[in-house]
Amino acid sequence: MTTFEIDSNLKIDNVVLKVIDLERQTAFYEQVVGLYVVEKSATTASFSAAKGAPAFFTLQKTAEKLQPALSTGLFHTAFLLPTRAAFATKFFEILRNKETVDSPREQENRFPHFERIIPIAKLDSASDHGYSEAFYLSDIEGNGIEIYADRPREEWATRPGGSNPLDFKELAQLADFDTDGKLPADTIIGHVHLRVNQLAETLAFYHDVLGFEKQEVYDDVFFVGAGGYHHHIAGNTWSGDNPAQPLERHNGLKEVHIKLSSSEAYEALKNHVKQQIPFQDLDDTFIVTDPSGNRIVIKQ
């Protein structure tokens, strides 16, 4: 039996989050993460990595309360930088940035002994994964963020995997310490990591229904990609057994948009999915929901 394979040239076109405080979240993604605001209204803000470029990240002010701590949804949105030097520059900029992060609820709950919160307080961890180097933040409503750079593909199999310490000495020699903190113009969303329930069923959805390649699969986490990439989608069950699915009024992930490279690839995937599961069919997109309740929008 031939296994269906999704378009090897796909891209993560947009990640849409539901937020409670649009103003503070907009400021965070602009001033700390280093994105540009493309368009902003009273209810929506969209972002890109360059002025005038199409948006690839969106905040919608539709949430009323924080999602449960142990729930499905977003683990992190991963912003892929074009070079190791760009990664080093942004990493050290976060460490050195003394601009205040305005997060009153967090100030009251987590940092009552601090007069102000600065970006380094949002730094969760940093790791060398072999195929990439990454550091991790969370925004002021708890949504995870990864900022990373890939190593050349020919080096992926030659380096140890897992989560190893970054080489700060090497990275410091590459960093531009006069940066303005903005991400490079050719930054993209490289992958999305999800919190899931029913790991086997959710993995089967991304592999068998959507056609992603299995890259790494463990008891509590999977990584799937297209075209040999280490992963475009990951899913973990680190929230424990039977985590809650957030309600519409909760903050967090609304949907992930995946754009295919051609109308032929779009129609092939659509026809394949049609034989597997029901979906919402719109003019030039269709929408599916994985077994963990995460909404995926397929575009051409």
Short mmCIF file of C-alpha atoms in Angstrom, two decimals:
data_model
loop_
_atom_site.label_atom_id
_atom_site.label_comp_id
_atom_site.label_asym_id
_atom_site.label_seq_id
_atom_site.Cartn_x
_atom_site.Cartn_y
_atom_site.Cartn_z
CA MET A 1 0.00 0.00 0.00
CA THR A 2 1.39 3.40 -1.00
CA THR A 3 1.55 5.95 1.82
CA PHE A 4 0.24 9.40 0.94
CA GLU A 5 2.80 12.18 1.43
CA ILE A 6 1.90 15.81 1.97
CA ASP A 7 3.52 18.54 -0.17
CA SER A 8 7.25 18.60 0.60
CA ASN A 9 7.34 22.37 0.00
CA LEU A 10 4.60 23.34 2.44
CA LYS A 11 5.05 26.11 4.97
CA ILE A 12 3.47 27.16 8.25
CA ASP A 13 1.62 30.19 6.93
CA ASN A 14 0.07 31.59 10.11
CA VAL A 15 -0.49 30.79 13.76
CA VAL A 16 -3.55 32.44 15.29
CA LEU A 17 -3.82 32.87 19.06
CA LYS A 18 -6.76 33.96 21.19
CA VAL A 19 -5.67 36.52 23.78
CA ILE A 20 -7.19 38.38 26.71
CA ASP A 21 -5.05 41.54 26.72
CA LEU A 22 -4.36 42.53 23.12
CA GLU A 23 -2.43 45.70 23.96
CA ARG A 24 0.10 44.07 26.28
CA GLN A 25 0.46 41.00 24.08
CA THR A 26 1.04 43.17 21.01
CA ALA A 27 3.73 45.08 22.88
CA PHE A 28 5.38 41.82 23.94
CA TYR A 29 5.59 40.34 20.45
CA GLU A 30 6.77 43.65 19.02
CA GLN A 31 9.27 44.66 21.69
CA VAL A 32 10.51 41.36 23.16
CA VAL A 33 10.13 38.80 20.37
CA GLY A 34 11.05 41.41 17.75
CA LEU A 35 8.22 41.21 15.22
CA TYR A 36 6.67 44.07 13.24
CA VAL A 37 2.98 44.91 13.48
CA VAL A 38 1.43 44.57 10.02
CA GLU A 39 -2.10 45.56 10.92
CA LYS A 40 -3.88 46.35 14.18
CA SER A 41 -7.47 47.00 15.19
CA ALA A 42 -9.35 46.98 18.48
CA THR A 43 -9.68 43.19 18.28
CA THR A 44 -6.80 41.89 16.12
CA ALA A 45 -3.08 42.37 15.62
CA SER A 46 -1.07 40.65 12.89
CA PHE A 47 2.71 40.41 12.66
CA SER A 48 5.56 39.70 10.27
CA ALA A 49 9.36 39.87 10.44
CA ALA A 50 9.66 42.79 8.00
CA LYS A 51 7.78 46.01 7.36
CA GLY A 52 5.18 45.49 4.65
CA ALA A 53 5.63 41.71 4.52
CA PRO A 54 2.61 39.36 4.72
CA ALA A 55 1.56 38.48 8.26
CA PHE A 56 2.48 35.05 9.62
CA PHE A 57 1.34 35.43 13.23
CA THR A 58 -1.98 36.78 14.53
CA LEU A 59 -3.50 37.70 17.90
CA GLN A 60 -7.27 37.93 18.29
CA LYS A 61 -8.88 39.48 21.35
CA THR A 62 -11.57 36.83 21.83
CA ALA A 63 -10.51 35.17 25.12
CA GLU A 64 -11.97 35.93 28.54
CA LYS A 65 -9.85 33.77 30.85
CA LEU A 66 -6.63 31.77 30.90
CA GLN A 67 -6.81 28.20 29.67
CA PRO A 68 -6.31 25.41 32.25
CA ALA A 69 -2.65 24.74 32.98
CA LEU A 70 -3.05 21.06 32.05
CA SER A 71 -4.82 21.19 28.73
CA THR A 72 -4.38 20.54 25.02
CA GLY A 73 -3.50 23.34 22.60
CA LEU A 74 -0.28 25.22 21.94
CA PHE A 75 3.03 24.19 23.47
CA HIS A 76 4.99 26.71 21.43
CA THR A 77 5.18 28.63 18.17
CA ALA A 78 8.69 28.27 16.75
CA PHE A 79 10.25 31.19 14.88
CA LEU A 80 13.03 30.00 12.57
CA LEU A 81 15.92 32.44 12.04
CA PRO A 82 18.02 32.22 8.86
CA THR A 83 21.50 31.94 10.40
CA ARG A 84 23.32 30.90 13.53
CA ALA A 85 24.65 34.45 13.88
CA ALA A 86 21.07 35.79 13.89
CA PHE A 87 20.18 33.24 16.57
CA ALA A 88 23.16 34.22 18.70
CA THR A 89 22.31 37.90 18.31
CA LYS A 90 18.71 37.43 19.46
CA PHE A 91 19.66 35.12 22.32
CA PHE A 92 22.10 37.57 23.85
CA GLU A 93 19.71 40.47 23.19
CA ILE A 94 17.10 38.73 25.38
CA LEU A 95 19.70 38.18 28.11
CA ARG A 96 20.81 41.83 28.04
CA ASN A 97 17.50 43.61 27.38
CA LYS A 98 16.48 45.80 30.34
CA GLU A 99 13.22 47.09 28.86
CA THR A 100 10.26 46.47 31.14
CA VAL A 101 7.75 43.74 30.28
CA ASP A 102 4.37 45.05 31.41
CA SER A 103 2.63 42.06 33.01
CA PRO A 104 0.74 43.13 36.15
CA ARG A 105 -0.85 39.74 36.85
CA GLU A 106 2.48 37.97 36.62
CA GLN A 107 4.13 40.69 38.70
CA GLU A 108 1.60 40.09 41.45
CA ASN A 109 1.68 36.28 41.29
CA ARG A 110 5.25 35.33 40.33
CA PHE A 111 7.53 38.32 40.88
CA PRO A 112 6.13 40.35 43.81
CA HIS A 113 9.71 40.99 45.01
CA PHE A 114 10.74 42.62 41.71
CA GLU A 115 10.12 46.26 40.87
CA ARG A 116 9.79 45.30 37.22
CA ILE A 117 9.89 42.30 34.90
CA ILE A 118 12.52 42.30 32.14
CA PRO A 119 12.73 39.94 29.12
CA ILE A 120 15.20 37.53 30.74
CA ALA A 121 12.43 36.70 33.24
CA LYS A 122 10.50 35.21 30.32
CA LEU A 123 13.39 32.93 29.27
CA ASP A 124 12.41 29.33 30.07
CA SER A 125 15.36 27.32 28.73
CA ALA A 126 17.87 26.94 25.90
CA SER A 127 19.13 23.80 24.16
CA ASP A 128 21.30 22.41 21.39
CA HIS A 129 19.15 19.74 19.69
CA GLY A 130 21.81 18.70 17.18
CA TYR A 131 19.79 19.66 14.11
CA SER A 132 19.08 23.08 15.64
CA GLU A 133 19.90 25.47 18.44
CA ALA A 134 16.97 27.00 20.31
CA PHE A 135 15.82 29.03 23.25
CA TYR A 136 12.36 29.19 24.74
CA LEU A 137 10.20 31.98 26.14
CA SER A 138 6.61 32.38 27.22
CA ASP A 139 4.45 35.42 26.53
CA ILE A 140 2.52 37.21 29.27
CA GLU A 141 -0.46 34.86 28.95
CA GLY A 142 1.59 31.68 29.05
CA ASN A 143 1.83 30.84 25.33
CA GLY A 144 5.13 29.15 24.52
CA ILE A 145 7.63 30.60 22.04
CA GLU A 146 10.71 28.99 20.52
CA ILE A 147 13.33 30.99 18.64
CA TYR A 148 15.78 28.77 16.78
CA ALA A 149 18.19 28.29 13.90
CA ASP A 150 18.76 25.09 11.96
CA ARG A 151 22.16 23.64 11.29
CA PRO A 152 22.88 22.57 7.69
CA ARG A 153 20.99 19.37 6.84
CA GLU A 154 24.18 17.47 6.13
CA GLU A 155 25.14 17.94 9.82
CA TRP A 156 21.86 16.72 11.34
CA ALA A 157 22.84 13.06 11.49
CA THR A 158 26.37 13.78 12.72
CA ARG A 159 25.44 15.56 15.94
CA PRO A 160 23.92 14.16 19.14
CA GLY A 161 20.18 14.70 19.45
CA GLY A 162 18.18 15.43 22.56
CA SER A 163 18.60 18.59 24.60
CA ASN A 164 22.21 19.56 25.24
CA PRO A 165 23.73 22.84 26.51
CA LEU A 166 24.34 25.65 24.06
CA ASP A 167 27.94 26.63 23.44
CA PHE A 168 27.80 30.18 24.80
CA LYS A 169 31.43 30.88 23.94
CA GLU A 170 30.93 30.10 20.25
CA LEU A 171 27.63 31.96 20.08
CA ALA A 172 29.01 35.08 21.77
CA GLN A 173 31.62 35.39 19.03
CA LEU A 174 28.85 35.42 16.40
CA ALA A 175 26.45 37.83 18.11
CA ASP A 176 25.89 41.45 17.11
CA PHE A 177 25.67 43.30 20.41
CA ASP A 178 24.46 46.50 18.73
CA THR A 179 21.21 44.91 17.53
CA ASP A 180 17.86 46.70 17.74
CA GLY A 181 16.23 43.42 18.81
CA LYS A 182 14.21 42.88 15.64
CA LEU A 183 14.19 39.44 14.05
CA PRO A 184 15.71 39.14 10.56
CA ALA A 185 13.39 39.94 7.66
CA ASP A 186 13.47 36.34 6.39
CA THR A 187 12.37 34.81 9.68
CA ILE A 188 9.52 32.33 9.27
CA ILE A 189 7.49 30.05 11.50
CA GLY A 190 9.43 26.83 11.17
CA HIS A 191 7.19 24.55 13.20
CA VAL A 192 4.42 24.38 15.77
CA HIS A 193 4.56 22.18 18.86
CA LEU A 194 1.19 21.13 20.27
CA ARG A 195 -0.06 19.74 23.55
CA VAL A 196 -2.16 16.71 22.73
CA ASN A 197 -4.28 13.95 24.18
CA GLN A 198 -4.43 10.44 22.68
CA LEU A 199 -0.90 10.53 21.30
CA ALA A 200 -1.25 7.48 19.02
CA GLU A 201 -4.50 8.74 17.49
CA THR A 202 -3.14 12.25 17.02
CA LEU A 203 0.07 10.94 15.45
CA ALA A 204 -2.03 8.81 13.07
CA PHE A 205 -3.99 11.91 12.09
CA TYR A 206 -0.87 13.85 11.07
CA HIS A 207 0.81 10.84 9.42
CA ASP A 208 -2.02 8.84 7.84
CA VAL A 209 -4.62 11.56 7.22
CA LEU A 210 -2.47 14.61 6.41
CA GLY A 211 0.55 12.70 5.11
CA PHE A 212 3.41 14.04 7.23
CA GLU A 213 6.53 11.88 7.58
CA LYS A 214 7.28 10.41 10.99
CA GLN A 215 10.65 11.74 12.11
CA GLU A 216 10.85 10.82 15.80
CA VAL A 217 8.24 9.06 17.93
CA TYR A 218 8.48 8.39 21.66
CA ASP A 219 6.01 7.34 24.33
CA ASP A 220 5.07 10.93 25.16
CA VAL A 221 6.05 13.04 22.14
CA PHE A 222 6.14 12.82 18.34
CA PHE A 223 7.78 14.87 15.59
CA VAL A 224 6.48 14.84 12.00
CA GLY A 225 7.64 16.81 8.97
CA ALA A 226 7.51 17.12 5.21
CA GLY A 227 10.32 16.87 2.68
CA GLY A 228 12.73 15.39 5.21
CA TYR A 229 12.48 18.34 7.61
CA HIS A 230 13.07 17.45 11.27
CA HIS A 231 9.54 18.58 12.13
CA HIS A 232 6.82 20.95 11.05
CA ILE A 233 4.45 19.64 13.74
CA ALA A 234 5.22 18.12 17.14
CA GLY A 235 2.84 16.89 19.79
CA ASN A 236 3.40 15.94 23.42
CA THR A 237 1.36 14.50 26.29
CA TRP A 238 3.41 16.19 29.00
CA SER A 239 0.21 17.68 30.46
CA GLY A 240 -0.64 14.18 31.72
CA ASP A 241 -3.53 11.82 31.13
CA ASN A 242 -6.79 13.18 29.73
CA PRO A 243 -5.93 16.90 29.74
CA ALA A 244 -8.84 19.27 29.28
CA GLN A 245 -9.62 20.77 25.90
CA PRO A 246 -9.77 24.57 26.24
CA LEU A 247 -13.14 26.20 25.70
CA GLU A 248 -13.83 29.00 23.22
CA ARG A 249 -13.53 31.60 25.98
CA HIS A 250 -10.05 30.38 26.98
CA ASN A 251 -6.87 31.94 25.65
CA GLY A 252 -4.35 30.00 23.61
CA LEU A 253 -4.31 28.42 20.18
CA LYS A 254 -7.14 29.17 17.78
CA GLU A 255 -5.68 27.56 14.65
CA VAL A 256 -2.58 26.74 12.62
CA HIS A 257 -2.54 27.61 8.91
CA ILE A 258 -0.57 25.35 6.56
CA LYS A 259 -0.01 26.61 3.02
CA LEU A 260 0.77 24.20 0.18
CA SER A 261 2.99 25.16 -2.73
CA SER A 262 0.58 24.47 -5.61
CA SER A 263 -3.07 23.93 -6.47
CA GLU A 264 -2.19 20.37 -7.50
CA ALA A 265 -0.75 19.60 -4.07
CA TYR A 266 -3.78 21.20 -2.43
CA GLU A 267 -6.28 19.16 -4.45
CA ALA A 268 -4.33 15.95 -3.87
CA LEU A 269 -4.36 16.46 -0.10
CA LYS A 270 -8.00 17.50 -0.09
CA ASN A 271 -9.01 14.40 -2.03
CA HIS A 272 -6.98 12.18 0.29
CA VAL A 273 -8.43 13.71 3.45
CA LYS A 274 -11.94 13.44 2.02
CA GLN A 275 -11.57 9.66 2.06
CA GLN A 276 -10.49 9.67 5.71
CA ILE A 277 -12.46 12.17 7.80
CA PRO A 278 -15.12 14.89 7.52
CA PHE A 279 -13.88 18.47 7.16
CA GLN A 280 -15.09 22.00 6.57
CA ASP A 281 -14.71 22.89 2.88
CA LEU A 282 -14.39 26.58 2.01
CA ASP A 283 -13.54 28.25 -1.31
CA ASP A 284 -9.76 28.00 -1.23
CA THR A 285 -9.17 26.37 2.17
CA PHE A 286 -10.38 23.41 4.14
CA ILE A 287 -10.34 22.99 7.88
CA VAL A 288 -9.69 19.85 9.91
CA THR A 289 -9.48 19.23 13.64
CA ASP A 290 -7.03 16.73 15.08
CA PRO A 291 -8.14 14.16 17.71
CA SER A 292 -6.88 16.48 20.46
CA GLY A 293 -9.08 19.37 19.31
CA ASN A 294 -6.37 21.42 17.56
CA ARG A 295 -7.74 23.21 14.47
CA ILE A 296 -5.67 23.06 11.25
CA VAL A 297 -6.44 25.27 8.23
CA ILE A 298 -5.08 24.00 4.90
CA LYS A 299 -4.56 26.68 2.21
CA GLN A 300 -3.40 26.83 -1.39
#
